[in-house]
Amino acid sequence: NILKAAAFRTVIIGAPGSGKGTVSSRIVKTFGVSHISTGDKLRDHVTRATDLGKQASKFMNEGSLVPDELIIDLVAHEISAISGANYLLDGFPRTIEQAKKLQEKFPVNLVLNLIVPHEVIIERVRNRWVHLPSGRVYNIGFNDPTVPGKDDVTGEPLSQRIDDRPEVVAKRLENYVLKTEPVINYYKTLGIVGDFKGNTTNEIWPKIKEHIDKFISSK
Ligand code: G5P
Ligand code: MG
């Protein structure tokens, strides 16, 4: 693949529901990089009731961040487990502490910052349905499942995320502004951030694709 020579160590950052997962799956499909979503990994741990899952679930359900030390270990483990230098981190880092730790061990060279108005986000997560075992995500009126309420690949039932309840979404957005937006400023001081603004993923995606194409050819 085209990325063979160029190290693509990228973070996709944006508010809850801004489309990180949706854009990530397009990046994976187009550029063939490994995608690590801390939210998906954590939900998998919760489903399997591992020690980490048991510790994380109460934070997730109330819209708080999981403590840094749990997350940093998880990500270090996941990055070490993939072969190759190309990966896309989705949902990590979310605090300055996490960003600095990551930069020490696995320095990032590209940050994609999704900027979507909060009122658009609130409407979206109301319509979100997920297939928990795979992390596949649908949205009524945007990417509907072929059969209502069923996953396209397995035919299994879809569910809504506990943390998509309106009061929890409000808390997640608040935490984003407080704890995660400073991470963007940290990366801006390193000069590696691309800002992508829009109300829809279809509007944002071509700009991201172009940005990544340029990044790769500059390598
Ligand atoms: P997550 O799982 O990382 P969030 O809150 O960052 O959760 P989320 O909700 O997964 O982010 P997203 O990935 O940014 O959102 O967005 P998405 O899923 O692609 O899109 C949202 C919805 O909109 C979908 O239904 C999609 O189909 C639809 N959609 C996309 N584009 C469009 C469009 O153009 N139009 C329309 N109509 N719809 C669209 O983290 C969860 C929890 O895990 C813990 C925390 O507790 C966190 O709250 N956690 C961490 N804690 C500490 N540190 C970390 N690093 C942590 N990572 C996770
Ligand atoms: Mg996501």
Short mmCIF file of N, CA and C and ligand atoms in Angstrom, two decimals, residues 20-22 37 39-40 43 90 128 137 161, ligand 2:
data_model
loop_
_atom_site.label_atom_id
_atom_site.label_comp_id
_atom_site.label_asym_id
_atom_site.label_seq_id
_atom_site.Cartn_x
_atom_site.Cartn_y
_atom_site.Cartn_z
N LYS A 20 -15.75 10.98 14.54
CA LYS A 20 -14.40 10.37 14.55
C LYS A 20 -14.45 8.94 14.02
N GLY A 21 -15.42 8.17 14.52
CA GLY A 21 -15.53 6.77 14.09
C GLY A 21 -15.87 6.66 12.61
N THR A 22 -16.78 7.52 12.16
CA THR A 22 -17.23 7.48 10.76
C THR A 22 -16.08 7.86 9.82
N SER A 37 -9.60 2.57 18.42
CA SER A 37 -10.58 3.44 19.08
C SER A 37 -10.66 3.04 20.55
N GLY A 39 -12.66 4.12 22.81
CA GLY A 39 -14.06 3.90 23.20
C GLY A 39 -14.52 2.50 22.82
N ASP A 40 -14.22 2.06 21.58
CA ASP A 40 -14.61 0.71 21.15
C ASP A 40 -13.92 -0.36 21.99
N ARG A 43 -15.56 -0.40 25.43
CA ARG A 43 -16.89 -1.04 25.40
C ARG A 43 -16.75 -2.56 25.28
N ASP A 90 -8.19 7.01 17.73
CA ASP A 90 -9.51 7.66 17.76
C ASP A 90 -10.00 7.65 19.21
N ARG A 128 -28.39 7.68 16.90
CA ARG A 128 -27.33 6.69 16.71
C ARG A 128 -27.74 5.31 17.23
N VAL A 137 -21.53 1.41 13.42
CA VAL A 137 -22.42 2.47 13.87
C VAL A 137 -23.36 2.88 12.74
N ARG A 161 -26.32 3.43 22.86
CA ARG A 161 -25.32 3.51 23.92
C ARG A 161 -25.91 4.17 25.16
MG MG B 2 -16.47 6.86 18.26
#
